[in-house]
PDB file of C-alpha atoms in Angstrom:
ATOM      1  CA  UNK A   1       0.000   0.000   0.000  1.00  0.00           C
ATOM      2  CA  UNK A   2       1.304   3.470  -0.873  1.00  0.00           C
ATOM      3  CA  UNK A   3       0.277   6.921   0.324  1.00  0.00           C
ATOM      4  CA  UNK A   4       1.232  10.447  -0.700  1.00  0.00           C
ATOM      5  CA  UNK A   5       3.097  12.660   1.760  1.00  0.00           C
ATOM      6  CA  UNK A   6       4.061  16.299   1.437  1.00  0.00           C
ATOM      7  CA  UNK A   7       7.558  17.293   2.511  1.00  0.00           C
ATOM      8  CA  UNK A   8       9.273  20.623   2.725  1.00  0.00           C
ATOM      9  CA  UNK A   9      11.233  20.991  -0.500  1.00  0.00           C
ATOM     10  CA  UNK A  10      14.754  22.297  -0.038  1.00  0.00           C
ATOM     11  CA  UNK A  11      15.310  25.797  -1.446  1.00  0.00           C
ATOM     12  CA  UNK A  12      18.619  27.700  -1.693  1.00  0.00           C
ATOM     13  CA  UNK A  13      16.764  30.536   0.049  1.00  0.00           C
ATOM     14  CA  UNK A  14      16.829  28.465   3.257  1.00  0.00           C
ATOM     15  CA  UNK A  15      20.627  28.939   3.402  1.00  0.00           C
ATOM     16  CA  UNK A  16      20.007  32.581   4.355  1.00  0.00           C
ATOM     17  CA  UNK A  17      16.377  32.610   5.522  1.00  0.00           C
ATOM     18  CA  UNK A  18      14.695  30.042   7.744  1.00  0.00           C
ATOM     19  CA  UNK A  19      11.525  28.431   6.390  1.00  0.00           C
ATOM     20  CA  UNK A  20       8.498  30.245   7.813  1.00  0.00           C
ATOM     21  CA  UNK A  21       4.751  30.683   7.596  1.00  0.00           C
ATOM     22  CA  UNK A  22       2.774  33.465   9.263  1.00  0.00           C
ATOM     23  CA  UNK A  23      -0.623  32.385  10.591  1.00  0.00           C
ATOM     24  CA  UNK A  24      -1.993  35.806  11.497  1.00  0.00           C
ATOM     25  CA  UNK A  25      -2.653  38.960   9.460  1.00  0.00           C
ATOM     26  CA  UNK A  26       0.631  40.748   8.751  1.00  0.00           C
ATOM     27  CA  UNK A  27      -1.214  44.034   9.150  1.00  0.00           C
ATOM     28  CA  UNK A  28      -1.300  43.412  12.925  1.00  0.00           C
ATOM     29  CA  UNK A  29       2.476  43.947  12.833  1.00  0.00           C
ATOM     30  CA  UNK A  30       2.180  47.070  10.726  1.00  0.00           C
ATOM     31  CA  UNK A  31       3.700  45.212   7.780  1.00  0.00           C
ATOM     32  CA  UNK A  32       2.599  45.745   4.192  1.00  0.00           C
ATOM     33  CA  UNK A  33       1.288  42.306   3.225  1.00  0.00           C
ATOM     34  CA  UNK A  34       2.018  43.039  -0.446  1.00  0.00           C
ATOM     35  CA  UNK A  35       5.750  43.379   0.269  1.00  0.00           C
ATOM     36  CA  UNK A  36       6.332  40.356   2.504  1.00  0.00           C
ATOM     37  CA  UNK A  37       4.951  36.920   1.646  1.00  0.00           C
ATOM     38  CA  UNK A  38       3.054  35.051   4.361  1.00  0.00           C
ATOM     39  CA  UNK A  39       5.242  32.028   3.691  1.00  0.00           C
ATOM     40  CA  UNK A  40       8.436  30.968   1.978  1.00  0.00           C
ATOM     41  CA  UNK A  41       7.559  27.279   2.133  1.00  0.00           C
ATOM     42  CA  UNK A  42       7.740  25.056  -0.931  1.00  0.00           C
ATOM     43  CA  UNK A  43       6.507  21.474  -0.764  1.00  0.00           C
ATOM     44  CA  UNK A  44       7.003  18.326  -2.771  1.00  0.00           C
ATOM     45  CA  UNK A  45       4.798  15.238  -2.780  1.00  0.00           C
ATOM     46  CA  UNK A  46       6.297  11.777  -2.497  1.00  0.00           C
ATOM     47  CA  UNK A  47       4.573   8.422  -2.706  1.00  0.00           C
ATOM     48  CA  UNK A  48       5.823   6.081   0.005  1.00  0.00           C
ATOM     49  CA  UNK A  49       4.948   2.563   1.105  1.00  0.00           C
ATOM     50  CA  UNK A  50       2.875   2.173   4.252  1.00  0.00           C
ATOM     51  CA  UNK A  51       3.981  -0.760   6.391  1.00  0.00           C
ATOM     52  CA  UNK A  52       2.620  -2.477   9.459  1.00  0.00           C
ATOM     53  CA  UNK A  53       5.145  -1.783  12.228  1.00  0.00           C
ATOM     54  CA  UNK A  54       3.516  -3.896  14.897  1.00  0.00           C
ATOM     55  CA  UNK A  55       6.249  -5.885  16.567  1.00  0.00           C
ATOM     56  CA  UNK A  56       8.937  -3.666  15.003  1.00  0.00           C
ATOM     57  CA  UNK A  57       8.301  -0.352  16.751  1.00  0.00           C
ATOM     58  CA  UNK A  58      11.771  -0.533  18.344  1.00  0.00           C
ATOM     59  CA  UNK A  59      13.387  -0.250  14.872  1.00  0.00           C
ATOM     60  CA  UNK A  60      12.396   3.425  14.609  1.00  0.00           C
ATOM     61  CA  UNK A  61      14.019   6.282  16.510  1.00  0.00           C
ATOM     62  CA  UNK A  62      14.192  10.060  16.492  1.00  0.00           C
ATOM     63  CA  UNK A  63      17.840  10.215  15.417  1.00  0.00           C
ATOM     64  CA  UNK A  64      17.501   8.050  12.302  1.00  0.00           C
ATOM     65  CA  UNK A  65      13.893   8.415  11.131  1.00  0.00           C
ATOM     66  CA  UNK A  66      12.886  11.687  12.786  1.00  0.00           C
ATOM     67  CA  UNK A  67      10.044   9.955  14.621  1.00  0.00           C
ATOM     68  CA  UNK A  68       9.576   7.136  17.079  1.00  0.00           C
ATOM     69  CA  UNK A  69       6.770   4.950  18.333  1.00  0.00           C
ATOM     70  CA  UNK A  70       5.812   4.593  21.947  1.00  0.00           C
ATOM     71  CA  UNK A  71       2.834   3.673  24.067  1.00  0.00           C
ATOM     72  CA  UNK A  72       1.120   5.385  26.942  1.00  0.00           C
ATOM     73  CA  UNK A  73      -1.884   4.268  28.932  1.00  0.00           C
ATOM     74  CA  UNK A  74      -4.399   6.965  29.753  1.00  0.00           C
ATOM     75  CA  UNK A  75      -6.685   6.598  32.700  1.00  0.00           C
ATOM     76  CA  UNK A  76     -10.074   5.083  31.993  1.00  0.00           C
ATOM     77  CA  UNK A  77     -11.837   8.418  32.457  1.00  0.00           C
ATOM     78  CA  UNK A  78      -9.826  10.303  29.800  1.00  0.00           C
ATOM     79  CA  UNK A  79     -12.321  12.232  27.674  1.00  0.00           C
ATOM     80  CA  UNK A  80     -10.352  13.551  24.709  1.00  0.00           C
ATOM     81  CA  UNK A  81     -13.474  15.229  23.311  1.00  0.00           C
ATOM     82  CA  UNK A  82     -13.714  17.467  26.388  1.00  0.00           C
ATOM     83  CA  UNK A  83     -11.623  20.565  25.631  1.00  0.00           C
ATOM     84  CA  UNK A  84     -11.346  21.516  29.319  1.00  0.00           C
ATOM     85  CA  UNK A  85      -9.944  18.063  30.144  1.00  0.00           C
ATOM     86  CA  UNK A  86      -7.538  18.199  27.206  1.00  0.00           C
ATOM     87  CA  UNK A  87      -6.198  21.626  28.230  1.00  0.00           C
ATOM     88  CA  UNK A  88      -5.996  21.005  31.977  1.00  0.00           C
ATOM     89  CA  UNK A  89      -4.913  17.353  32.097  1.00  0.00           C
ATOM     90  CA  UNK A  90      -4.026  15.749  28.776  1.00  0.00           C
ATOM     91  CA  UNK A  91      -1.603  18.395  27.465  1.00  0.00           C
ATOM     92  CA  UNK A  92       0.461  18.538  30.695  1.00  0.00           C
ATOM     93  CA  UNK A  93       0.428  14.721  30.848  1.00  0.00           C
ATOM     94  CA  UNK A  94       1.745  14.472  27.279  1.00  0.00           C
ATOM     95  CA  UNK A  95       4.364  17.150  27.992  1.00  0.00           C
ATOM     96  CA  UNK A  96       5.675  15.069  30.886  1.00  0.00           C
ATOM     97  CA  UNK A  97       5.533  11.953  28.715  1.00  0.00           C
ATOM     98  CA  UNK A  98       7.652  13.592  25.993  1.00  0.00           C
ATOM     99  CA  UNK A  99      10.231  14.794  28.531  1.00  0.00           C
ATOM    100  CA  UNK A 100      10.514  11.277  29.917  1.00  0.00           C
ATOM    101  CA  UNK A 101      10.633   9.709  26.447  1.00  0.00           C
ATOM    102  CA  UNK A 102      13.481  11.930  25.242  1.00  0.00           C
ATOM    103  CA  UNK A 103      15.178  11.627  28.642  1.00  0.00           C
ATOM    104  CA  UNK A 104      15.311  15.401  29.154  1.00  0.00           C
ATOM    105  CA  UNK A 105      13.392  16.135  32.392  1.00  0.00           C
ATOM    106  CA  UNK A 106      14.356  19.815  32.278  1.00  0.00           C
ATOM    107  CA  UNK A 107      13.117  20.256  28.689  1.00  0.00           C
ATOM    108  CA  UNK A 108      10.311  22.715  28.069  1.00  0.00           C
ATOM    109  CA  UNK A 109       7.323  21.448  26.120  1.00  0.00           C
ATOM    110  CA  UNK A 110       4.790  23.669  24.406  1.00  0.00           C
ATOM    111  CA  UNK A 111       1.529  22.650  22.771  1.00  0.00           C
ATOM    112  CA  UNK A 112       0.962  25.066  19.906  1.00  0.00           C
ATOM    113  CA  UNK A 113      -2.268  23.652  18.522  1.00  0.00           C
ATOM    114  CA  UNK A 114      -5.113  21.469  19.722  1.00  0.00           C
ATOM    115  CA  UNK A 115      -8.157  20.397  17.797  1.00  0.00           C
ATOM    116  CA  UNK A 116     -10.904  18.687  19.720  1.00  0.00           C
ATOM    117  CA  UNK A 117     -13.144  16.834  17.274  1.00  0.00           C
TER     118      UNK A 117
END
């Protein structure tokens, strides 16, 4: 089975300017939106095989693949559709989980987007 994924496409521009995208109106900064683009991102689509990793999760790690698999057991009363619960309990819990997973207890975690569906 194959699926299409979009990746950031390397641009020479990124040698002198970090990739960016602005998610709010540039006018709030007093910037002329016609003179500065909201983004300098360019993407490319690649078709990649999708594989079942059950039983092989240990073969993937952040250093080599840029992602890793792990498990975490939430309490039985975790309501991920309840925004108040997500903000007050789930996000801090996941922040602590990430710190433990990467073995950096003093790391700072920041949730920049949540979407309760």
